[in-house]
Short mmCIF file of C-alpha atoms and ligand atoms in Angstrom, two decimals:
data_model
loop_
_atom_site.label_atom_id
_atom_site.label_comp_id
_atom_site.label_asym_id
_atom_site.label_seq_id
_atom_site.Cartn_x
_atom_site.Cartn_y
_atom_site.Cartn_z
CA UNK A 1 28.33 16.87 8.52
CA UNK A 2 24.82 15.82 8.32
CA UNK A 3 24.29 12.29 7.23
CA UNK A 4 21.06 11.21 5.46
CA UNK A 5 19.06 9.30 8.03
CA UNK A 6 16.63 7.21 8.63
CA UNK A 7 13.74 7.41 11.08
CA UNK A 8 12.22 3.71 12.20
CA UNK A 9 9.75 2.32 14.52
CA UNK A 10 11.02 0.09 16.28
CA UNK A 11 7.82 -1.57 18.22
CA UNK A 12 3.89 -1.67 17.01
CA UNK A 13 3.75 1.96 15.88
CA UNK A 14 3.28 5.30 17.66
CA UNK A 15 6.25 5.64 19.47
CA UNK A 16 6.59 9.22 18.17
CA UNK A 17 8.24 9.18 15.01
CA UNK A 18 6.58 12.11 13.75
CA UNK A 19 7.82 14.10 16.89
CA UNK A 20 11.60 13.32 16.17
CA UNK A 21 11.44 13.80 12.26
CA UNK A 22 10.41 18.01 13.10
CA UNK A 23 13.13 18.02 15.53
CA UNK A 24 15.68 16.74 13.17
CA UNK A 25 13.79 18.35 9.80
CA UNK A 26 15.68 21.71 10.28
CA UNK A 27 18.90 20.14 9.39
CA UNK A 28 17.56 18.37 6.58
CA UNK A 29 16.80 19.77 2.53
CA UNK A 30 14.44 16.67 1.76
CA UNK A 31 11.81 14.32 4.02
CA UNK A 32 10.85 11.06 2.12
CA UNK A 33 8.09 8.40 2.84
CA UNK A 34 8.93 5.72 1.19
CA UNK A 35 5.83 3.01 2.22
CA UNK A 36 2.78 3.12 3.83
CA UNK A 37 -0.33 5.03 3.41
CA UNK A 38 -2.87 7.34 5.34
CA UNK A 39 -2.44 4.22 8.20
CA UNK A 40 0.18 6.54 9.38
CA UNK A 41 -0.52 9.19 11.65
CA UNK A 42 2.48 11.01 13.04
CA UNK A 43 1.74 13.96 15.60
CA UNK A 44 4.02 17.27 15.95
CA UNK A 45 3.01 19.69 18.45
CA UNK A 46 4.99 23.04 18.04
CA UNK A 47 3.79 26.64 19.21
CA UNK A 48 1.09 25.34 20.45
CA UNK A 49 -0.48 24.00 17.71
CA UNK A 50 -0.75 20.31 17.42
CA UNK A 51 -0.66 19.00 13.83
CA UNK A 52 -1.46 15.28 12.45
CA UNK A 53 0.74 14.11 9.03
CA UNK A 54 -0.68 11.25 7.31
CA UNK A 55 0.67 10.99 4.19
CA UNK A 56 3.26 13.84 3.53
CA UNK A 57 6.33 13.60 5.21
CA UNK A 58 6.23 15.23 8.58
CA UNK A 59 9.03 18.23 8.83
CA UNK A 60 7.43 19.85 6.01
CA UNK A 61 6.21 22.51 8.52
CA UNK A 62 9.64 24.25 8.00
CA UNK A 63 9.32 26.59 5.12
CA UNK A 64 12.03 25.55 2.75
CA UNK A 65 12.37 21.34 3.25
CA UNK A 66 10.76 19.31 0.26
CA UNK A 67 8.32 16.57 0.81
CA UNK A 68 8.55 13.60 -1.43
CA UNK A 69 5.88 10.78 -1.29
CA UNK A 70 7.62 7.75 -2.41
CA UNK A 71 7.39 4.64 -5.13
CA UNK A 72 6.57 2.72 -2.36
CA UNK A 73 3.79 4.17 -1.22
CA UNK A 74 -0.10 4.06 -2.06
CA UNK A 75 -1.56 7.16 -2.03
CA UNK A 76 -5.16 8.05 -1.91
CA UNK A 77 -5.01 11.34 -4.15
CA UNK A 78 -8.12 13.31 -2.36
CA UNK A 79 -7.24 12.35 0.91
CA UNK A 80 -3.07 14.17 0.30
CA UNK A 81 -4.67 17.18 -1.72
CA UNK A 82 -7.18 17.36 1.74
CA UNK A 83 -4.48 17.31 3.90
CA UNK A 84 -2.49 19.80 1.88
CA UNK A 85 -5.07 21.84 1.90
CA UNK A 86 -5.38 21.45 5.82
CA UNK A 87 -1.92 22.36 6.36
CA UNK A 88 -2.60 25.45 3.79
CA UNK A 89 -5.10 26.95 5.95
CA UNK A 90 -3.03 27.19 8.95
CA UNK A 91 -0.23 29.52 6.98
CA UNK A 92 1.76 27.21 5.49
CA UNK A 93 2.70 27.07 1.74
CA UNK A 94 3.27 23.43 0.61
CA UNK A 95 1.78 22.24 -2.38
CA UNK A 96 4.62 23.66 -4.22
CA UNK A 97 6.80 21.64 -2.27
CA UNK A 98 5.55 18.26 -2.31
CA UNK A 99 6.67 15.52 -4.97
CA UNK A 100 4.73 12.21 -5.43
CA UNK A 101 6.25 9.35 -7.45
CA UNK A 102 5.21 7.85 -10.87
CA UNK A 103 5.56 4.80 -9.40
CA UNK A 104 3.79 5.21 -6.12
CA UNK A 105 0.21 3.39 -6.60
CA UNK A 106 -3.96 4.78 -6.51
CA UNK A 107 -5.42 4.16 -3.67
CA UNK A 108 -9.33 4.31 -4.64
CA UNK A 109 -11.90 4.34 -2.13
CA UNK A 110 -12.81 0.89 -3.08
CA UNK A 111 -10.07 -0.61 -1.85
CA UNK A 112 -11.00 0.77 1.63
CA UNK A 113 -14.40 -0.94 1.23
CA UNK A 114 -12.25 -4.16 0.53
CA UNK A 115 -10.08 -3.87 3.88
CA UNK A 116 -13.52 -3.59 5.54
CA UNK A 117 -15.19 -6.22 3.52
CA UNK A 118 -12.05 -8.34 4.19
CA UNK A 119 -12.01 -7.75 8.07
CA UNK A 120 -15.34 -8.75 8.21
CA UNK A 121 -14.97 -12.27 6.28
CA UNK A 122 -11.78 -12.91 8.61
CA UNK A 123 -14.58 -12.68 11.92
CA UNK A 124 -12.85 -13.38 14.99
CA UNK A 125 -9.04 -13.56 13.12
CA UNK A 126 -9.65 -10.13 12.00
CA UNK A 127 -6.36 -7.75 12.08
CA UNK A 128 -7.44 -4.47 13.18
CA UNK A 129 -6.42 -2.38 10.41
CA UNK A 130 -6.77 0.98 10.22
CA UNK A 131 -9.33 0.83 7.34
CA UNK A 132 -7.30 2.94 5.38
CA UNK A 133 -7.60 0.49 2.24
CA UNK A 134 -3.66 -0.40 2.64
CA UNK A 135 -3.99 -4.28 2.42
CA UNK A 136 -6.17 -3.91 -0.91
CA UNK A 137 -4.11 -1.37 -2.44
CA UNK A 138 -0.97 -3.58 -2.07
CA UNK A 139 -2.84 -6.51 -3.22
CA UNK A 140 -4.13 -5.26 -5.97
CA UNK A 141 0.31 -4.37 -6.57
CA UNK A 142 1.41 -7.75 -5.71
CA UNK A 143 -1.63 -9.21 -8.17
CA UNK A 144 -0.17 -6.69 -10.72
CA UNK A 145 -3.20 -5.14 -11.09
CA UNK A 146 -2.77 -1.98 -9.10
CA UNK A 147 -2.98 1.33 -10.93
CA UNK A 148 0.33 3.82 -10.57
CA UNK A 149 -0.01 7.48 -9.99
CA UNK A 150 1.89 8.18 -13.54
CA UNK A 151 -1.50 6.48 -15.01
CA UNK A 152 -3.34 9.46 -14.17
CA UNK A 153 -2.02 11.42 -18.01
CA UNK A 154 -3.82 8.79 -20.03
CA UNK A 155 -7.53 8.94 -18.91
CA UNK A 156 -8.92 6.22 -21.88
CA UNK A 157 -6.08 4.08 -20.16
CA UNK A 158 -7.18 4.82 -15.92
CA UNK A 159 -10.66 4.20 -16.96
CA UNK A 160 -10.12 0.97 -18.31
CA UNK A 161 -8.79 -0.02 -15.75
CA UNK A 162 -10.28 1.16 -12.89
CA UNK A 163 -13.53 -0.79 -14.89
CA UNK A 164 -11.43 -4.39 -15.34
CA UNK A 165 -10.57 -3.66 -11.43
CA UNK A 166 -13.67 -2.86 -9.80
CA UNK A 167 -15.13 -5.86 -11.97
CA UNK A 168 -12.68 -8.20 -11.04
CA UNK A 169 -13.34 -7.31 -6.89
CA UNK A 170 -17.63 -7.27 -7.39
CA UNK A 171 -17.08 -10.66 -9.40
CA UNK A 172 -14.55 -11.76 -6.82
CA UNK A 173 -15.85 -10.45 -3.20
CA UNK A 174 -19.46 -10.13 -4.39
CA UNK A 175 -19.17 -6.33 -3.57
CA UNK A 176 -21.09 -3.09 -5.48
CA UNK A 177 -18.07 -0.99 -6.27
CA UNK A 178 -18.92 1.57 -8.73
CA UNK A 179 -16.32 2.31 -11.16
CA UNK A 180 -17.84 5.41 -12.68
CA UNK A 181 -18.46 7.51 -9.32
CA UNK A 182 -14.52 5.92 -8.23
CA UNK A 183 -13.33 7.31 -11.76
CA UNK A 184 -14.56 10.71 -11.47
CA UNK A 185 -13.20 11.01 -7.83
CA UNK A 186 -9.82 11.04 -9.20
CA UNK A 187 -10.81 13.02 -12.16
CA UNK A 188 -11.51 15.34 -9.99
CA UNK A 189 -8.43 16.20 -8.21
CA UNK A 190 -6.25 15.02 -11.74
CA UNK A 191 -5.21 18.65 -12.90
CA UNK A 192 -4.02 19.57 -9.14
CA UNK A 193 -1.89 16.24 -8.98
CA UNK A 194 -0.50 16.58 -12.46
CA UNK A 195 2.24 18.84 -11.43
CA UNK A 196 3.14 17.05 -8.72
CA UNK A 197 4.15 14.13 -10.40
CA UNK A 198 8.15 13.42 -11.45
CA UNK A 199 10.34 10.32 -11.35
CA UNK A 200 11.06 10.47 -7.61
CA UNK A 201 14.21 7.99 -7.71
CA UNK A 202 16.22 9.89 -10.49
CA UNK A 203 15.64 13.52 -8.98
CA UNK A 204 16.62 11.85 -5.11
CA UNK A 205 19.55 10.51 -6.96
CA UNK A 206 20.53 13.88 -8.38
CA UNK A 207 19.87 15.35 -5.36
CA UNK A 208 21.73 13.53 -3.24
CA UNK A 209 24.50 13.62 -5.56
CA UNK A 210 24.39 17.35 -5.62
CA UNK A 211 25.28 17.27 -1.72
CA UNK A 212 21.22 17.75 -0.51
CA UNK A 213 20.33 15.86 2.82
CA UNK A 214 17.79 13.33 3.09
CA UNK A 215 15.46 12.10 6.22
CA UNK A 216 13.86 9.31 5.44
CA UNK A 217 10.67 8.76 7.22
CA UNK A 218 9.39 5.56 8.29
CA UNK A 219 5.94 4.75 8.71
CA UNK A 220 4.21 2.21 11.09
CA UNK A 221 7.17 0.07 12.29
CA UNK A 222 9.46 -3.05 12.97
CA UNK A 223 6.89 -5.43 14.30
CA UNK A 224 4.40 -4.50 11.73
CA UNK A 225 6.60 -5.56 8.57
CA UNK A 226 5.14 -7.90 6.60
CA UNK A 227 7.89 -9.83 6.56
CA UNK A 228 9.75 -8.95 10.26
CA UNK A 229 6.66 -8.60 12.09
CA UNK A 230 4.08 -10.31 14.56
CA UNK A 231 2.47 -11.79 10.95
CA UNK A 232 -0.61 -11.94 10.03
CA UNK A 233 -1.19 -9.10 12.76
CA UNK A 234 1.16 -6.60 10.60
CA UNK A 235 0.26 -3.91 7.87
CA UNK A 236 0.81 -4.98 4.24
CA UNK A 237 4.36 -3.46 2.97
CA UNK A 238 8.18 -3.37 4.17
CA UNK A 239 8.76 -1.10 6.79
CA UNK A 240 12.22 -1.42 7.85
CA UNK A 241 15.27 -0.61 6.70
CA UNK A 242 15.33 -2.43 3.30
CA UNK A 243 11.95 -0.49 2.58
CA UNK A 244 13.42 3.11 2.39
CA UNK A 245 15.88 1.19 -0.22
CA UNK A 246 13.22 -0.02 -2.28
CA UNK A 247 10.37 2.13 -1.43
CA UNK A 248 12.33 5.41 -3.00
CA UNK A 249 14.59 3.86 -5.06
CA UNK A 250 17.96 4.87 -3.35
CA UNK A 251 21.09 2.80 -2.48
CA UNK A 252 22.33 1.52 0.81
CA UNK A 253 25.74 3.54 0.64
CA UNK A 254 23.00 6.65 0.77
CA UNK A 255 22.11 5.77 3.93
CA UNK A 256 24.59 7.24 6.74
CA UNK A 257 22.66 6.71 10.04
CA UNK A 258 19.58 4.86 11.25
CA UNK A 259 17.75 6.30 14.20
CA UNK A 260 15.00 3.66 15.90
CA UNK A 261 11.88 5.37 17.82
CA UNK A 262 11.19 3.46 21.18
CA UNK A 263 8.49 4.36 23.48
CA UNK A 264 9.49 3.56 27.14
CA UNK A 265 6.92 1.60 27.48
CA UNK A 266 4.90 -0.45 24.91
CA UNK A 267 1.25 0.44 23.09
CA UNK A 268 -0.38 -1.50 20.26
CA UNK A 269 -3.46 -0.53 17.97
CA UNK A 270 -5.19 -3.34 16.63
CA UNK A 271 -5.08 -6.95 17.19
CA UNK A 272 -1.54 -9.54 17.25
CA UNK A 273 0.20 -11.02 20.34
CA UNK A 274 1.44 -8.26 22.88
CA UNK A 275 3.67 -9.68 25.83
CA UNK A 276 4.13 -7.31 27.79
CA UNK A 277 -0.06 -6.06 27.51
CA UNK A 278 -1.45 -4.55 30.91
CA UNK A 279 -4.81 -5.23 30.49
CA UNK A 280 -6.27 -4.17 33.72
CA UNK A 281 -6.35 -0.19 35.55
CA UNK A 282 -2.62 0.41 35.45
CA UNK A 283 -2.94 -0.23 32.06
CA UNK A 284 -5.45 1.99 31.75
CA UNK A 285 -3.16 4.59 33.97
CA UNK A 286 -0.89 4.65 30.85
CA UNK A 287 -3.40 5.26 28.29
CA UNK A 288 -4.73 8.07 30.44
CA UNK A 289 -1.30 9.77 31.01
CA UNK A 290 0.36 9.19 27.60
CA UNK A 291 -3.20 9.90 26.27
CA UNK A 292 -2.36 6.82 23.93
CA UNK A 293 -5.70 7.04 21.31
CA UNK A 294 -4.84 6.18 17.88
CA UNK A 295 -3.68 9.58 15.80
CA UNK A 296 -5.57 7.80 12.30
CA UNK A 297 -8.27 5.79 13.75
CA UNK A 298 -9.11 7.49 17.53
CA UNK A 299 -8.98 4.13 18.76
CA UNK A 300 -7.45 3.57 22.13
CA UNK A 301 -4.31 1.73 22.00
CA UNK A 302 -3.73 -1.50 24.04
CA UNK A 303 -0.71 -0.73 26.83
CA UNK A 304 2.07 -2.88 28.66
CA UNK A 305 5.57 -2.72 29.35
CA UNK A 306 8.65 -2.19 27.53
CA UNK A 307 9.37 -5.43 25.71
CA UNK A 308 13.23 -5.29 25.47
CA UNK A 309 13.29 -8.46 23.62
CA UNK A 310 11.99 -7.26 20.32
CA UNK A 311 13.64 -3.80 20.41
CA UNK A 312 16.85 -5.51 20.51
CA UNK A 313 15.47 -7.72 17.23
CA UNK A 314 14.20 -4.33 15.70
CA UNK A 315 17.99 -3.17 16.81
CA UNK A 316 19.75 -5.85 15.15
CA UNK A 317 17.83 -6.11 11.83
CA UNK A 318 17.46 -2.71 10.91
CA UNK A 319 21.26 -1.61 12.01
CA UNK A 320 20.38 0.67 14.54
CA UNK A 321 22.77 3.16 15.08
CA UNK A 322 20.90 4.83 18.15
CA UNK A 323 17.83 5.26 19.89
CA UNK A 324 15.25 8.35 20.68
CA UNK A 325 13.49 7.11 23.90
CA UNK A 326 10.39 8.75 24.21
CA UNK A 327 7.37 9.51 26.31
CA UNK A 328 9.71 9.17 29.65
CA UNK A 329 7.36 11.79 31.14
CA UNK A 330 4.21 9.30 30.92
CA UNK A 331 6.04 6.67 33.62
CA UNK A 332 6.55 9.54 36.24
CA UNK A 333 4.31 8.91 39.74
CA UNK A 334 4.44 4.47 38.54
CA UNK A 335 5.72 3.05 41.77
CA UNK A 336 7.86 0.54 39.74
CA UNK A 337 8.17 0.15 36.16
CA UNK A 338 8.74 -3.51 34.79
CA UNK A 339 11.01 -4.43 31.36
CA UNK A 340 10.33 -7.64 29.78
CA UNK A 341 14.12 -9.40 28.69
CA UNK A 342 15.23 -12.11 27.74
CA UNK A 343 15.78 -13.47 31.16
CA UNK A 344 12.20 -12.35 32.33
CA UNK A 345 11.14 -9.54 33.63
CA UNK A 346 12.95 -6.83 35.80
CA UNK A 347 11.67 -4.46 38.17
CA UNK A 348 12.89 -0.88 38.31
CA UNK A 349 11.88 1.81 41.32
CA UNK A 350 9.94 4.73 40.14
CA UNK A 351 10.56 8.30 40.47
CA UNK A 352 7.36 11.14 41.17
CA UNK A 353 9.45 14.63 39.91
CA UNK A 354 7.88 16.51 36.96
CA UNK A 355 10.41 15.66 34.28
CA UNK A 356 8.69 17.68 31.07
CA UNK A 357 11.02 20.98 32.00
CA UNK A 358 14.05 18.71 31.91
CA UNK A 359 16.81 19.25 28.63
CA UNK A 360 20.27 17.30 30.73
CA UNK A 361 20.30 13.44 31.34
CA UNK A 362 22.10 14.26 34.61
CA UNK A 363 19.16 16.65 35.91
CA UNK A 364 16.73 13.58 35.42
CA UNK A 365 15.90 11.58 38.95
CA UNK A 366 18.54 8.82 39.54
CA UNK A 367 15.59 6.01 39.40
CA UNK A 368 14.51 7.54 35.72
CA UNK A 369 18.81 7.62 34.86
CA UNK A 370 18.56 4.24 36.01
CA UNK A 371 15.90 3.11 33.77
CA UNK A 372 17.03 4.42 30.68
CA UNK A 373 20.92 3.14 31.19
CA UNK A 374 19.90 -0.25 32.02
CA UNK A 375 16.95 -0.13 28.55
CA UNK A 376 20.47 1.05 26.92
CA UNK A 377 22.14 -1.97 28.15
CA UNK A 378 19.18 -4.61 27.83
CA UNK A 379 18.31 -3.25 23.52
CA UNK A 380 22.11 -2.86 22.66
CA UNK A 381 22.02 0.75 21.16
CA UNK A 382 23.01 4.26 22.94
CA UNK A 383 19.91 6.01 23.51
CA UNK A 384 21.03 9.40 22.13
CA UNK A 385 17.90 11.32 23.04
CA UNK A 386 14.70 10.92 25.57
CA UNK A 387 11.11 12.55 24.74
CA UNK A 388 9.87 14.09 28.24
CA UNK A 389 6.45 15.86 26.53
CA UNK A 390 4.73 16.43 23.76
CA UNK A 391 6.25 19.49 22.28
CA UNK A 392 9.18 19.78 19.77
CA UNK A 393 10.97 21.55 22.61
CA UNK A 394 10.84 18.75 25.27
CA UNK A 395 13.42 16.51 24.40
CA UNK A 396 16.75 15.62 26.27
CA UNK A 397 20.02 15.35 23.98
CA UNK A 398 22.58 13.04 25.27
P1 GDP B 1 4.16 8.32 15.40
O1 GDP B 1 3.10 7.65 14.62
O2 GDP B 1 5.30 7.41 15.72
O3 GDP B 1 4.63 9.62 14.80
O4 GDP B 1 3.50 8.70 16.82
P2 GDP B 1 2.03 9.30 17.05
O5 GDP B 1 2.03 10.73 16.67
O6 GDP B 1 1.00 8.43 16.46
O7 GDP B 1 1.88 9.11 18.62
C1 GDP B 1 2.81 9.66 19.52
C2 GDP B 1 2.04 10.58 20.49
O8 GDP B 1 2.86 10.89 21.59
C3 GDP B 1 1.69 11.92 19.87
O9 GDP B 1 0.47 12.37 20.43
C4 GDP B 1 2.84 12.82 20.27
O10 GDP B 1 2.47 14.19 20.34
C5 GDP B 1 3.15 12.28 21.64
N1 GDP B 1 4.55 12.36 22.06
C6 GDP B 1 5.68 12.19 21.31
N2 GDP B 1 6.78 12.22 22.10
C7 GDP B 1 6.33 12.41 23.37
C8 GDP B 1 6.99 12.49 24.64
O11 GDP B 1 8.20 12.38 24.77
N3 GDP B 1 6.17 12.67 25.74
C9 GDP B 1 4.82 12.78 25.64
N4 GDP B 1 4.12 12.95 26.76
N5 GDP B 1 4.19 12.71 24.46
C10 GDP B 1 4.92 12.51 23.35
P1 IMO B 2 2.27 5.12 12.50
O1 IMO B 2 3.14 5.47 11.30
C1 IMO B 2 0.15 2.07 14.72
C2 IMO B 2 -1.57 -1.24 12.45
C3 IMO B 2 -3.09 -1.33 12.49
C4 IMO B 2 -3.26 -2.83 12.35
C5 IMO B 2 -2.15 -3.21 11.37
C6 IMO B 2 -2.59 -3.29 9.91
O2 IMO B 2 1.41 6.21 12.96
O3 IMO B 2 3.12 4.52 13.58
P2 IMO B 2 -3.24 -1.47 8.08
O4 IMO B 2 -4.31 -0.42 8.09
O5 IMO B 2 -1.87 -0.94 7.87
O6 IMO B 2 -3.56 -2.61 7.16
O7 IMO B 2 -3.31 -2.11 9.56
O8 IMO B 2 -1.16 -2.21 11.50
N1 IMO B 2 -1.04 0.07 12.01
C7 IMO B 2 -0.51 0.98 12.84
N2 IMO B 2 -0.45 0.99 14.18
N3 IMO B 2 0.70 3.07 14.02
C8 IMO B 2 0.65 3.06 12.67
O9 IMO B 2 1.30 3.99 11.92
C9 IMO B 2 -0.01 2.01 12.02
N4 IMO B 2 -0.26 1.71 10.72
C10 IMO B 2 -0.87 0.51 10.73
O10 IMO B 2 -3.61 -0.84 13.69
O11 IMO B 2 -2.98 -3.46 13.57
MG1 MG B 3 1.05 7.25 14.71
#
């Protein structure tokens, strides 16, 4: 039987977690986010058609599986009905299938003006975020401040507050926020959302009770936790495990299996340590071939090796149960590929066959069966399945 699972990063982010939640979607009733924001940016290319989910819960491109947008999330209201609305015009019906929390909080466009406004005042120290307005949004939740998306039925209420909050950042950050042009933005798009809205925790809860099966989507990833990761160079909210607990309001006994994304090799968008970093033209070899740009912000990511050391912490902290290697493909035609342990690093030969048409382990090249037995070995969790392209098809099942 299907288990509900959940989907992690386990490194600095784009290691394809969007790629493995459509693969695994069709088996599921329900895909959650429970954290995050429109930093994430997780890429599914099926029938030729590549698609980009930022805030709904990739696997929603199967007709029948409900999206739900979490507590712990922060949502920025015009930016989900845009991307709704983007999916809509390729075919797809999904408004009607999407379910945002009471709980989850506003993201305004002022608080992206803060995350730049904050970047800027942190100069040389500055993190790299996406812009996205995450930091801001979360602050203004920790500060107990922040405005939930329930708030939207009582508009005497939202504009009160949205005045006391854009007062309190101008007085505090000497910016210009306006909070009459930021009001009417959400009034706006307030009788689409309106129906969207339910108590996300009680209906998963009855769901799950009721026999349904849950993915759970992560966003972003280990190393960017705010509490696991490479801090201050991390995003503002929980992103492992615990997260999905808190983040959508659902028990640990709910949770039957936890699957951690690792990229064979290592990118990073943004700035923070990076140990394994290649900055020089091989480097720039595996940007090329894994065309590693950021899906959210086009930047390019920063590339190295596989950093076995913090998998295997991402491993042990999150209970991985088994890993989906992917991008295999991208390392094909590297003389040698390197893996940073704990004893150093180790040097593996290379292989030059096309891989991408490849669906058994044992039809790989011995140098790539090599490299992925002794990763198994070195992180301490079976890797169950390998990514060798792009496309929802081109993935190896162990
Ligand atoms: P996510 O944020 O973890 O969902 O990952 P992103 O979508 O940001 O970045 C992963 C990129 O790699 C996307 O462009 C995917 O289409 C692509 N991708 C995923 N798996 C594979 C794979 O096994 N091989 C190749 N070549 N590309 C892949
Ligand atoms: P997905 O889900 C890669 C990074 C940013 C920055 C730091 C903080 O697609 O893997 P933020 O805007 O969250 O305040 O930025 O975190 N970051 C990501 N990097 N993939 C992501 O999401 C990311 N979300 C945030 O680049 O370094
Ligand atoms: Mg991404």
């Amino acid at each position: 039987m299907t288990k509900n699972t959940v989907i992690l990063g386990t490194q600095w982010g784009d290691e394809g977690k969007g790629k493995l939640v459509d693969a695994l979607a069709k088996d599921f009733d329900i895909v959650a986010r429970s954290t995050g924001g429109s930093n994430a940016g997780h890429t599914i290319v099926a029938d030729g058609r590549e698609y980009v989910f930022h805030l709904l819960p990739s696997g929603m491109l199967y007709p029948d599986t409900i999206g739900v947008v979490g507590n712990g999330t922060v949502v920025n209201l015009p930016s989900l009905l845009a991307e709704i609305d983007e999916l809509e015009s390729s075919g797809l019906s999904v408004e009607s299938r999407v379910k945002i929390s009471d709980r989850a909080h506003i993201l305004f466009d002022y608080h992206k003006e803060i995350d730049a406004k904050l970047e800027e005042l942190k100069g040389g120290d500055k993190v790299g975020t996406t812009k996205q307005g995450i930091g801001p949004c979360y602050t203004d939740k920790a500060m107990r401040i922040g405005i939930q998306v329930g708030e939207l039925k009582d508009v005497d209420e939202l504009r009160a507050k949205v005045e006391r909050n854009c007062n309190f950042h101008n007085n505090t950050l000497g910016l210009n926020l306006d909070a009459d042009a930021e009001l009417q933005k959400i009034l706006d798009v307030r009788e689409r959302v309106l129906p969207l809205i339910i108590d996300t925790r009680i209906w998963l809860n009855e769901e799950i009770a009721n026999g349904k099966r849950v993915l759970f989507e992560g966003a972003q990833a280990h190393h960017l936790d705010i509490d696991h990761g490479t801090y201050p160079y991390v995003t503002s909210s929980a992103v492992t495990v615990g997260g999905v607990c808190t983040g959508l309001g659902v028990a640990p006994k709910h949770i039957g299996n936890v699957i951690g994304i690792m990229k064979a090799y290592t990118t990073r968008v943004g700035g923070g340590p990076f140990a394994t970093e290649l900055d020089n033209e091989l480097g720039e070899t595996i940007r090329a071939n894994g065309h590693e740009y950021g899906a959210t912000t086009k930047r390019p990511r920063r590339t190295g090796w596989l950093d076995a050391v913090m998998v295997r912490e991402s491993v042990i902290i999150n209970g991985i149960d088994e890993i989906n290697m992917t991008k295999l493909d991208v390392l094909t035609g590297l003389p040698q590929i390197r893996v940073l342990t704990s004893d150093g690093y180790k040097d593996f030969e290379g292989w030059t066959e096309d891989i991408s048409k490849i669906r058994e382990f044992e039809e790989l090249p011995i140098n790539a069966q090599r490299y992925v037995l002794a990763v198994e070995e070195m992180i301490g969790a079976k890797i169950s399945s390998i990514g060798v392209g792009a496309d929802r098809e081109a993935l190896i099942m162990r």
